[in-house]
Coordinates of C-alpha atoms in Angstrom, one line a residue:
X1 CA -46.1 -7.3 23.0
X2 CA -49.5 -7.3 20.8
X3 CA -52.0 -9.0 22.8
X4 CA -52.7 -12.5 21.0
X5 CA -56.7 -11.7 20.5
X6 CA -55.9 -8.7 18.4
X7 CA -53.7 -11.0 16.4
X8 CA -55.9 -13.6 15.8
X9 CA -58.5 -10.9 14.7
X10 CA -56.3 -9.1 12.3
X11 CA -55.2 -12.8 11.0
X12 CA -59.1 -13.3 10.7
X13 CA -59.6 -10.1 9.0
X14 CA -56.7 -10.4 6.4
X15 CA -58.3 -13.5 5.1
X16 CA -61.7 -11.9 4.1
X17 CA -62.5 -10.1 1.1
X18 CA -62.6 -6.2 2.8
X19 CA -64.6 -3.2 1.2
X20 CA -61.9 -0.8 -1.0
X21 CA -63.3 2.1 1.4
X22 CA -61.8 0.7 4.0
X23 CA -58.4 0.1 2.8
X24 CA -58.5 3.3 1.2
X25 CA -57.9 5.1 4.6
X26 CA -54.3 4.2 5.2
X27 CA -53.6 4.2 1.5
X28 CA -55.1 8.0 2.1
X29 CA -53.2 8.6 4.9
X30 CA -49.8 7.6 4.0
X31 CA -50.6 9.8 0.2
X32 CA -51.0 12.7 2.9
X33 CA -48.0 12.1 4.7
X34 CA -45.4 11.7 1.4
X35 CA -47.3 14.9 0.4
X36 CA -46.7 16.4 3.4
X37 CA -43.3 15.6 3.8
X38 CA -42.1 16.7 0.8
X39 CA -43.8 20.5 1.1
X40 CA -42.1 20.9 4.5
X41 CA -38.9 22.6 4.2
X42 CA -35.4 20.7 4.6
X43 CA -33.8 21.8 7.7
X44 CA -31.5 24.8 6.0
X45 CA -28.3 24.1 8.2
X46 CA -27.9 20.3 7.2
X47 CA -29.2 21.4 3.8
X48 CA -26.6 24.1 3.0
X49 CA -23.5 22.6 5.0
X50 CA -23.8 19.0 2.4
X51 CA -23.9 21.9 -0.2
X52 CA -20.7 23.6 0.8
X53 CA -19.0 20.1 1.0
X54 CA -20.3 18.6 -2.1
X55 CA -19.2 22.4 -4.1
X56 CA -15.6 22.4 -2.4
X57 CA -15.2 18.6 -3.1
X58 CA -15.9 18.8 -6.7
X59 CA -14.5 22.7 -7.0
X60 CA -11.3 20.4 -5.7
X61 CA -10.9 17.6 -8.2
X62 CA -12.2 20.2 -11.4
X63 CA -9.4 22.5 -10.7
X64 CA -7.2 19.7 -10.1
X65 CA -7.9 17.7 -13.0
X66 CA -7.4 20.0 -15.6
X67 CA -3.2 19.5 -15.4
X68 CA -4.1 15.2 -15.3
X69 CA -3.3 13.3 -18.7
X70 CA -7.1 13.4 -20.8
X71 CA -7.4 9.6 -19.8
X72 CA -7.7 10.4 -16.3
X73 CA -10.4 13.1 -16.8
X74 CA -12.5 10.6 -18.6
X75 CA -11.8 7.9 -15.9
X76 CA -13.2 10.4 -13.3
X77 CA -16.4 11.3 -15.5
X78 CA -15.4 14.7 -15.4
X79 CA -16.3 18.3 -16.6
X80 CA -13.8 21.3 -17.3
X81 CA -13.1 23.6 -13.9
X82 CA -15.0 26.1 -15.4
X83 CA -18.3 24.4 -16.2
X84 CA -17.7 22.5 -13.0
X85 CA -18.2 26.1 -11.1
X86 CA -20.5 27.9 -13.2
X87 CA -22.9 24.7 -12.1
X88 CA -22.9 25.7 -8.7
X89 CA -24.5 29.1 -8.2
X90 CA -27.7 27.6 -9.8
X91 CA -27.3 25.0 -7.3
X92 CA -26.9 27.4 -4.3
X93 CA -29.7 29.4 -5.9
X94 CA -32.4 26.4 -5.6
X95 CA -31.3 25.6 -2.2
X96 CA -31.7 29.3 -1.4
X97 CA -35.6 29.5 -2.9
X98 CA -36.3 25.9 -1.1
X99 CA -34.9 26.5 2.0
X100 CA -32.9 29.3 2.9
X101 CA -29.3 30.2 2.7
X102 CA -27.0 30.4 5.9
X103 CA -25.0 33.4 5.2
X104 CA -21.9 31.6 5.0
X105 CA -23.2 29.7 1.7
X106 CA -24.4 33.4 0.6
X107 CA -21.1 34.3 1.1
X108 CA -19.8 31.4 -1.2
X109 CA -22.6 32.0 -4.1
X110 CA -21.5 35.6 -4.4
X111 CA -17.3 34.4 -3.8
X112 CA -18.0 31.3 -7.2
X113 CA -20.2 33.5 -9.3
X114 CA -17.8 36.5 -9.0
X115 CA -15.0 34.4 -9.9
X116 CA -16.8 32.7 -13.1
X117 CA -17.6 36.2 -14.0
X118 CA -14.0 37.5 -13.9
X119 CA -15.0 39.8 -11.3
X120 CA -13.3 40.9 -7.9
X121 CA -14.7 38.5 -5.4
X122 CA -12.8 40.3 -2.2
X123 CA -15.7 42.1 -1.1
X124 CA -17.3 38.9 -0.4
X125 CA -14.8 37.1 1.4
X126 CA -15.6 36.3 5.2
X127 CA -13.3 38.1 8.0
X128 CA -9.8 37.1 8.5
X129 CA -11.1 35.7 12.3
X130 CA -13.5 33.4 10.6
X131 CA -11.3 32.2 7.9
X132 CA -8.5 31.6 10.6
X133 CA -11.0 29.8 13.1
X134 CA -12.4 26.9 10.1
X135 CA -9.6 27.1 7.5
X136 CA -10.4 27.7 4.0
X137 CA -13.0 26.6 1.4
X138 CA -12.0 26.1 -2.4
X139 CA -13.4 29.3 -3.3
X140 CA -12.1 31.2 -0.6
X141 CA -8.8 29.8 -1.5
X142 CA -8.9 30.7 -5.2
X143 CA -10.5 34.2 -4.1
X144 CA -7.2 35.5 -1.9
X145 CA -4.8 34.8 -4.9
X146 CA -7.4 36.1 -7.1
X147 CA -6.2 39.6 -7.4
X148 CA -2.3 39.4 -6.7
X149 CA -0.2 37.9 -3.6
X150 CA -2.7 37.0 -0.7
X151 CA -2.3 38.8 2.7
X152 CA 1.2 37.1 5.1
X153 CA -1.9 35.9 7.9
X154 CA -3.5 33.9 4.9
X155 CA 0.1 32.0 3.7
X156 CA -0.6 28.6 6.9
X157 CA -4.0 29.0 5.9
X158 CA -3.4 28.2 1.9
X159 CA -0.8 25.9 2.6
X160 CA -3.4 23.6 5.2
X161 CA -5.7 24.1 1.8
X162 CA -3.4 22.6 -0.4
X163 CA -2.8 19.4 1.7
X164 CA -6.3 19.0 1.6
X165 CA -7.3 19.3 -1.5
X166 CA -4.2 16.8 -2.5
X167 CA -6.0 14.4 -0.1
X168 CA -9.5 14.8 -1.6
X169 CA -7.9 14.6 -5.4
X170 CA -6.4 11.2 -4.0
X171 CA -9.6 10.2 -1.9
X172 CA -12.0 10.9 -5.2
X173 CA -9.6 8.7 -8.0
X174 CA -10.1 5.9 -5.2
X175 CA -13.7 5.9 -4.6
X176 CA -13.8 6.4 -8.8
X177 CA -11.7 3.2 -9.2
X178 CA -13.9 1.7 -6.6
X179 CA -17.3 1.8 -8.4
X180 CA -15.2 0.7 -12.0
X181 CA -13.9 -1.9 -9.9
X182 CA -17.3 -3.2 -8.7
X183 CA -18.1 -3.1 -12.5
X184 CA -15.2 -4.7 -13.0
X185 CA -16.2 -7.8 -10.5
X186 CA -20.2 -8.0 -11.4
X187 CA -19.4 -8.1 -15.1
X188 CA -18.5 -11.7 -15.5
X189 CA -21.4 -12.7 -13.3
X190 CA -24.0 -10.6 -15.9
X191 CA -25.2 -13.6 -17.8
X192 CA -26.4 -15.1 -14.5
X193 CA -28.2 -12.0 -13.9
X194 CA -29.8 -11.4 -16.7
X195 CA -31.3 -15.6 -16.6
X196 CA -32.8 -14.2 -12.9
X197 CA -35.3 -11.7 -15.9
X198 CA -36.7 -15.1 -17.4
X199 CA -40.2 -15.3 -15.2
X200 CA -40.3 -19.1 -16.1
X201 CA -37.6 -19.9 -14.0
X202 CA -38.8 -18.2 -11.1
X203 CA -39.2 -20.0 -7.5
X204 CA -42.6 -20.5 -6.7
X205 CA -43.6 -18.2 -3.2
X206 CA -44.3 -20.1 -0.2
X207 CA -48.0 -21.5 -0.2
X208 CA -48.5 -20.0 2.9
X209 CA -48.5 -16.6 1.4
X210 CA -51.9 -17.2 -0.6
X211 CA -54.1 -16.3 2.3
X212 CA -52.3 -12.7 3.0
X213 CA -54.9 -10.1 1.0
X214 CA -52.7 -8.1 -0.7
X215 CA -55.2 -5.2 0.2
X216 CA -54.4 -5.6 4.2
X217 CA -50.7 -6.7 4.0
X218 CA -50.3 -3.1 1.8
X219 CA -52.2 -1.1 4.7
X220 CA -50.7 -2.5 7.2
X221 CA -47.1 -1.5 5.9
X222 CA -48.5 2.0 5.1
X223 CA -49.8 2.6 8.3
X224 CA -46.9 1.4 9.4
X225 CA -45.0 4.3 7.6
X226 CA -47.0 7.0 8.4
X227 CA -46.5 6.8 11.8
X228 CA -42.5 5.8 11.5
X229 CA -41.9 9.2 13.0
X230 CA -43.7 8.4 16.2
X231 CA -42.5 5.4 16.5
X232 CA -39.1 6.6 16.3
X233 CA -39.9 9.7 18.8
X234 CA -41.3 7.0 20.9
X235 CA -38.1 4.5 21.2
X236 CA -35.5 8.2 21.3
X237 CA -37.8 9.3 24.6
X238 CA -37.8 5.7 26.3
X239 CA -33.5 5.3 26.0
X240 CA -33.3 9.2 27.1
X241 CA -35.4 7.8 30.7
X242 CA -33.1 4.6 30.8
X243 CA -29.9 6.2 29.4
X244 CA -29.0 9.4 30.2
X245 CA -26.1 10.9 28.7
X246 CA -24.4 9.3 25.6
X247 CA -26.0 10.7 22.9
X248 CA -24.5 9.0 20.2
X249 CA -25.2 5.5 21.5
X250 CA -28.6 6.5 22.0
X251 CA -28.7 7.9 18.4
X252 CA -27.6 4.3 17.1
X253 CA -29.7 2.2 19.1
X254 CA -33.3 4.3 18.7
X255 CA -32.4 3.9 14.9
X256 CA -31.5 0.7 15.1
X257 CA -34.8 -0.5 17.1
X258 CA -37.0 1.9 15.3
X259 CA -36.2 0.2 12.1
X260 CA -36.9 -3.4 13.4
X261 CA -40.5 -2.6 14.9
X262 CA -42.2 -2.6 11.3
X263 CA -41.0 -6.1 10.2
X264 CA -41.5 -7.4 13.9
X265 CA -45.3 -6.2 13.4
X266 CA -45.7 -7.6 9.9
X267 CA -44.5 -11.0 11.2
X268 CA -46.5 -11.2 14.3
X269 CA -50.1 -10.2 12.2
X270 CA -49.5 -11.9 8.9
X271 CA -47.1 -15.4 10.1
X272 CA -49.4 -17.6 12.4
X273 CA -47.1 -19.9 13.3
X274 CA -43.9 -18.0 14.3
X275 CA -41.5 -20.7 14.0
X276 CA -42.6 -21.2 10.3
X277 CA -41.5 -17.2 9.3
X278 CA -37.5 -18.2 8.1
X279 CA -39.2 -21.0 5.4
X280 CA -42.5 -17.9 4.5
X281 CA -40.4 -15.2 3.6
X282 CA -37.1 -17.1 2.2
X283 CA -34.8 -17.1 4.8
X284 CA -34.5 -20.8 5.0
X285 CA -32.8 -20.8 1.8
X286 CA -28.8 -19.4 1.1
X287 CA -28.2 -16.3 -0.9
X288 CA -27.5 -16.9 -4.8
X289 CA -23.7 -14.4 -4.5
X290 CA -23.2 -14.9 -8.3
X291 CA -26.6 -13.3 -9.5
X292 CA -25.8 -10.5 -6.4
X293 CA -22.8 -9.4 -7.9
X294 CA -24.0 -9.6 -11.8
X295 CA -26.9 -7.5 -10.3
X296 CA -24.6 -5.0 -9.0
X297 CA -22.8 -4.9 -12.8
X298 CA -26.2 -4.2 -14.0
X299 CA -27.2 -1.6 -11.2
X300 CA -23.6 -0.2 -11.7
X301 CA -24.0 0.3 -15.6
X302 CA -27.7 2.0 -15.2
X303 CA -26.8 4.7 -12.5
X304 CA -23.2 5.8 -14.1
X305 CA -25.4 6.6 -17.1
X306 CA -28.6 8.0 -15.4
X307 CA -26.2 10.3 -13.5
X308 CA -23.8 11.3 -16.8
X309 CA -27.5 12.1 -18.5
X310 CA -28.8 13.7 -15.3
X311 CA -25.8 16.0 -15.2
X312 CA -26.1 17.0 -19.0
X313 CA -29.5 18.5 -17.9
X314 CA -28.4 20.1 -14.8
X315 CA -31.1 18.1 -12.7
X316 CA -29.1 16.5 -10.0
X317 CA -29.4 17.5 -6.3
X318 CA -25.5 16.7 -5.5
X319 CA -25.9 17.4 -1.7
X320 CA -28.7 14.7 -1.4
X321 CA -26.7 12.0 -0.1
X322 CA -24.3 14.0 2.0
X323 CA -24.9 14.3 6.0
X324 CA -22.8 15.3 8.7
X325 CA -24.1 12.3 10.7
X326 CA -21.8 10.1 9.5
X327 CA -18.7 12.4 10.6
X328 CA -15.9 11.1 12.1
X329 CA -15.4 7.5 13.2
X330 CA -18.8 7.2 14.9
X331 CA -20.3 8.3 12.1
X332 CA -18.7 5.8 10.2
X333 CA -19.6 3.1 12.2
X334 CA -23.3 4.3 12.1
X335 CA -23.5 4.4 8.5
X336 CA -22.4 0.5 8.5
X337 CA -24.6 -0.4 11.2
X338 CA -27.5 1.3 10.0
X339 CA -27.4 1.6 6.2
X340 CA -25.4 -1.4 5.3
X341 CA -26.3 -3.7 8.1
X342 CA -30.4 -2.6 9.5
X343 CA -31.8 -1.1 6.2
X344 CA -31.1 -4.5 4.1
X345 CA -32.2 -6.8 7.0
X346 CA -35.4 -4.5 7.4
X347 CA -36.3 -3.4 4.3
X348 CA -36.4 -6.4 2.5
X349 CA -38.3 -8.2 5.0
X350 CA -41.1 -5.5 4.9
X351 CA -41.1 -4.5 1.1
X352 CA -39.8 -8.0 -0.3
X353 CA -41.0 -10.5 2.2
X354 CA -44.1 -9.1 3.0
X355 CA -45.0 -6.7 0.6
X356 CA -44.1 -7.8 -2.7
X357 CA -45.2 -11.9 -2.1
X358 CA -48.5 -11.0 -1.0
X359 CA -49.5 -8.5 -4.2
X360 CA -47.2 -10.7 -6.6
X361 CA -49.2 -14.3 -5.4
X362 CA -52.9 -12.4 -6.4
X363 CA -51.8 -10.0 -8.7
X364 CA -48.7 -11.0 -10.7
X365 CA -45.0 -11.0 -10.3
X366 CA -44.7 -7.2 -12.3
X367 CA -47.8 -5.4 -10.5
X368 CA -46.4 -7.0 -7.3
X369 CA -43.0 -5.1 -8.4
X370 CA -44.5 -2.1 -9.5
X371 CA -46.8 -1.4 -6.5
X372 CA -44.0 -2.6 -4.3
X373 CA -41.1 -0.1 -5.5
X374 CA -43.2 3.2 -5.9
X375 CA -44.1 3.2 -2.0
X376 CA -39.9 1.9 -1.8
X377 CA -38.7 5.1 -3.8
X378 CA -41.5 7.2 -2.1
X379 CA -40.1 6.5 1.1
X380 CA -36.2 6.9 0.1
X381 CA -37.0 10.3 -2.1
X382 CA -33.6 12.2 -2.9
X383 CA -34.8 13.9 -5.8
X384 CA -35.4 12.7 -9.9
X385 CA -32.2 11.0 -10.0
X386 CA -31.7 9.3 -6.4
X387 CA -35.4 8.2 -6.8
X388 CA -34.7 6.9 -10.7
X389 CA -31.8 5.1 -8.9
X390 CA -34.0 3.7 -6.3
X391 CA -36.6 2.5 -8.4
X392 CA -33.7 0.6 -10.4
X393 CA -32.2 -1.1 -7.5
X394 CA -36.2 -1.6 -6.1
X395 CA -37.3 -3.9 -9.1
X396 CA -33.9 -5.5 -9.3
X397 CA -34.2 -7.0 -5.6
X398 CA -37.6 -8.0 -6.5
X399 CA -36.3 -10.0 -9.6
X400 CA -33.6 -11.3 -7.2
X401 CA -36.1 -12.2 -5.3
X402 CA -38.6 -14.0 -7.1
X403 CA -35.8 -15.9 -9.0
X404 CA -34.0 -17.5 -6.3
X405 CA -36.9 -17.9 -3.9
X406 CA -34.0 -17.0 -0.9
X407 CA -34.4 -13.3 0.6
X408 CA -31.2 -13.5 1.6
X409 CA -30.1 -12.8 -2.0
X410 CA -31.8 -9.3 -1.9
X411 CA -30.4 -8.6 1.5
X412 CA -27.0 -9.5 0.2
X413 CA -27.8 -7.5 -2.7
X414 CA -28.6 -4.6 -0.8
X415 CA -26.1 -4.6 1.8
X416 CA -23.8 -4.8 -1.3
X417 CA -25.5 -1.4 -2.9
X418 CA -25.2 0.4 0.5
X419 CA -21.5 -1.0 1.4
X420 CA -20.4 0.5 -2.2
X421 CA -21.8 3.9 -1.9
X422 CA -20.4 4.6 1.6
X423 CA -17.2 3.2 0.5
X424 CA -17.6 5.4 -2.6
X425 CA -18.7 8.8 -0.9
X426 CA -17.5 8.7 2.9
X427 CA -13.6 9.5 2.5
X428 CA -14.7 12.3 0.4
X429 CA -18.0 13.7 1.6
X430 CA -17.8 13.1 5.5
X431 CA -14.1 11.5 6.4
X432 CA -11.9 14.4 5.2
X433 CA -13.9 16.8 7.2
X434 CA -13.1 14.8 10.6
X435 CA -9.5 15.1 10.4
X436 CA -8.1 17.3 13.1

C-alpha cells in the first residue's frame, strides 16, 4: 500500500501549475523506452513459428478456394493460390533481415519459392524422421506430389494433411461469416453511432476532474508504462516464492495482477476520496449497448477496408497477432481472461478514465483524443496496419466515451472488439494446432 503522506503530496502537487522541464522527464523516458523497444529484436522462435502458421493457414484456404463457386472467393476476401504464395517468401524474407530464420522456416522459404518458380523443391524438403515426428505443412504437402507419386512412408502423412486442411477451410468460412455477421448486427445500430460524433451532445465529465493537471495525470501513466516490465517481473518472481510449480496458473495470475497495478495507482494519487472513484470515472452510469454495437459496424467497415488496401501494397505483418500462448484450452481460457476480460477493464480506466478526462477537461475533447490514443497505439504496436487499427478503435472509445458519460460503454466496447477477434482468429491460428 502507498503510504497516505506521499498521496496527499502527489494530490498537492497535481494541483499546481509544474515547470514543462519537469514533466518532460517521464514524457523522455517513456520516448526512450517505445524507441527502445521497437529496435530490439522479436524473439525469432515465437516470430517465425506465427509465420509458419499464418503461411500454412492461408496456403490452405488459397489452394482450397480456387475449386469454390466465385461468390465464395469474394465472401472470403480472397486472392488466387498463386498470388496467395508468391506473397510469402517476401514475408519470410523480412522476418529473416529482422530477426532471424529458424532453419525450419528457411527450409519453407526455399520449399514456396521453388514451387512458385516451377522448380524442383525436393532438395529442400526436411528428412522423412522430421516430417513423420510433426506431420506435414502445406508446402511440404504440395512438395511430395510435386514431381510424381510421393514416397509409400509419406501416403498416412498426406492423408492426416488433408483432414486438416478440410478443417481449417471450414474453421476460416466460419470465422469469415463471423466478422460479416458482426457487420451484419452493428449495422442497424449505425445511426446511433454516428449521433455519439455530434460534440454538442456530449456528457459533461465529472467536476471533480478539473483539478487533475493534465501535465501530471500524463506522467504519471507514462512512468507507469515504462516500468510495466518491472512491475510485471516483480509480481512473476513473488507467485514463483508462494507458488511453486503450476506454471500456467502463475502465468495467468502475474498477468492478470500486473495489469490491475496501473489503474489501482492512478486511482489512489488522482481520486481523493476513494468511495467517490465509480461516479469520477463513469462507472456509476450503465453502458449505452446500442451505440457499442453500431460502433463495432463502424470499426468493422474501417479495418475490412484498411486490411483489403494494406494487402494491395503488400504492407501487412500477417503473423502479428498470432502466439502460441493461447494454444490449447488454457490458452484459450487466457486469451478471454486477459484480452477480453483484464485489457477492457484496465485500459479504459487508465487511457479513458484517467487519461483522456484529464487532457480533454483543459485541453479539448479532440487533443484529449489525440494525445490519448498515440501513447494507446504506441503501447499496442503490431506494425502500420494493426497500429492504424488501433488508433481507429482508440478515438472511437473516446467518442463512446465522451458521449455517454458511462465508461462502461467503452469497456463493453472493447471487450466486444477483443471477444470478436479471438473468436475470429483462435480456431484457425492457435486451436487447430492443439488437436492431438
Amino acid at each position: 500500500m502507498i503510504p497516505p503522506g506521499v498521496l496527499s503530496c502527489y494530490r498537492s502537487i497535481a494541483r499546481r501549475r509544474i515547470p514543462r522541464f519537469i514533466v518532460g522527464i517521464p514524457v523522455g523516458l517513456w520516448l526512450l523506452s517505445v524507441v527502445g523497444g521497437y529496435l530490439e529484436e522479436p524473439y525469432p522462435e515465437e516470430t517465425t513459428l506465427s509465420a509458419l502458421r499464418s503461411c500454412h493457414a492461408e496456403w490452405t484456404v488459397a489452394t482450397r478456394l480456387e475449386s469454390t463457386h466465385p461468390l465464395l472467393q469474394h465472401f472470403l476476401l480472397w486472392k488466387s493460390a498463386t498470388t496467395a504464395k508468391g506473397d510469402w517468401p517476401a514475408q519470410f524474407h523480412r522476418i529473416d533481415r529482422e530477426s532471424g530464420l529458424e532453419r525450419e522456416t528457411r527450409q519453407a522459404s526455399a520449399i514456396i519459392e521453388a514451387l512458385v518458380a516451377g522448380k524442383s523443391p525436393g532438395p529442400f524438403l526436411p528428412a522423412q524422421s522430421t516430417l513423420e515426428s510433426r506431420g506435414l505443412w502445406a508446402w511440404e504437402a504440395e512438395a511430395l506430389t510435386a514431381e510424381g507419386s510421393p514416397p509409400d512412408w509419406a501416403g498416412p502423412l498426406l492423408k492426416e494433411h488433408e483432414t486438416m486442411s478440410e478443417t481449417i477451410f471450414d474453421l476460416w468460412v466460419g470465422s469469415s461469416v463471423l466478422w460479416l455477421g458482426t457487420l451484419v448486427v452493428g449495422l442497424p445500430f449505425l445511426p446511433d453511432a454516428l449521433k455519439c460524433f455530434r460534440l454538442s451532445s456530449h456528457k459533461p465529465a465529472s467536476p471533480t476532474t478539473r483539478v487533475w493537471r493534465p501535465s501530471w495525470v500524463l506522467s504519471l501513466v507514462l512512468m507507469l508504462i515504462v516500468f510495466d516490465d518491472y512491475i510485471y517481473s516483480s509480481v512473476y518472481l513473488f507467485l514463483e516464492a508462494v507458488m511453486p510449480g503450476e506454471a500456467n496458473l502463475k502465468f495467468l495470475v502475474s498477468d492478470s495482477l500486473w495489469r490491475l497495478i496501473p489503474p489501482v495507482v492512478l486511482s489512489l494519487c488522482c481520486i481523493a476520496v476513494w468511495k467517490h472513484a465509480p461516479r469520477v470515472l463513469g462507472l456509476d452510469r450503465p453502458p449505452a449497448l446500442r451505440p457499442v454495437l453500431g460502433m463495432l459496424a463502424v470499426y468493422v467497415l474501417f479495418d475490412t477496408t484498411l486490411f483489403l488496401a494494406m494487402d494491395q501494397f503488400g504492407l501487412l505483418r500477417k503473423e502479428a497477432f498470432i502466439s502460441s500462448l493461447e494454444d490449447g484450452t488454457f490458452g484459450l481460457f487466457y486469451a478471454i481472461i486477459s484480452g477480453v476480460v483484464m485489457a477492457p477493464l484496465v485500459e479504459e480506466v487508465m487511457f479513458r478514465g484517467f487519461l483522456f478526462q484529464s487532457l480533454d477537461r483543459r485541453r479539448g475533447f479532440w487533443t484529449a483524443t489525440l494525445v490519448s490514443t498515440v501513447i494507446f497505439v504506441l503501447i499496442h504496436f503490431y506494425g502500420i496496419y494493426g497500429s492504424l487499427s488501433v488508433a481507429s478503435f482508440g478515438i472511437l472509445a473516446c467518442v463512446l466515451y465522451r458521449a455517454t458519460g458511462s465508461l462502461w460503454t467503452p469497456i463493453a466496447y472493447h471487450a466486444a472488439v477483443n471477444a470478436v477477434i479471438t473468436a475470429n482468429t483462435w480456431p484457425v491460428y492457435n486451436g487447430i494446432y492443439s488437436l492431438p
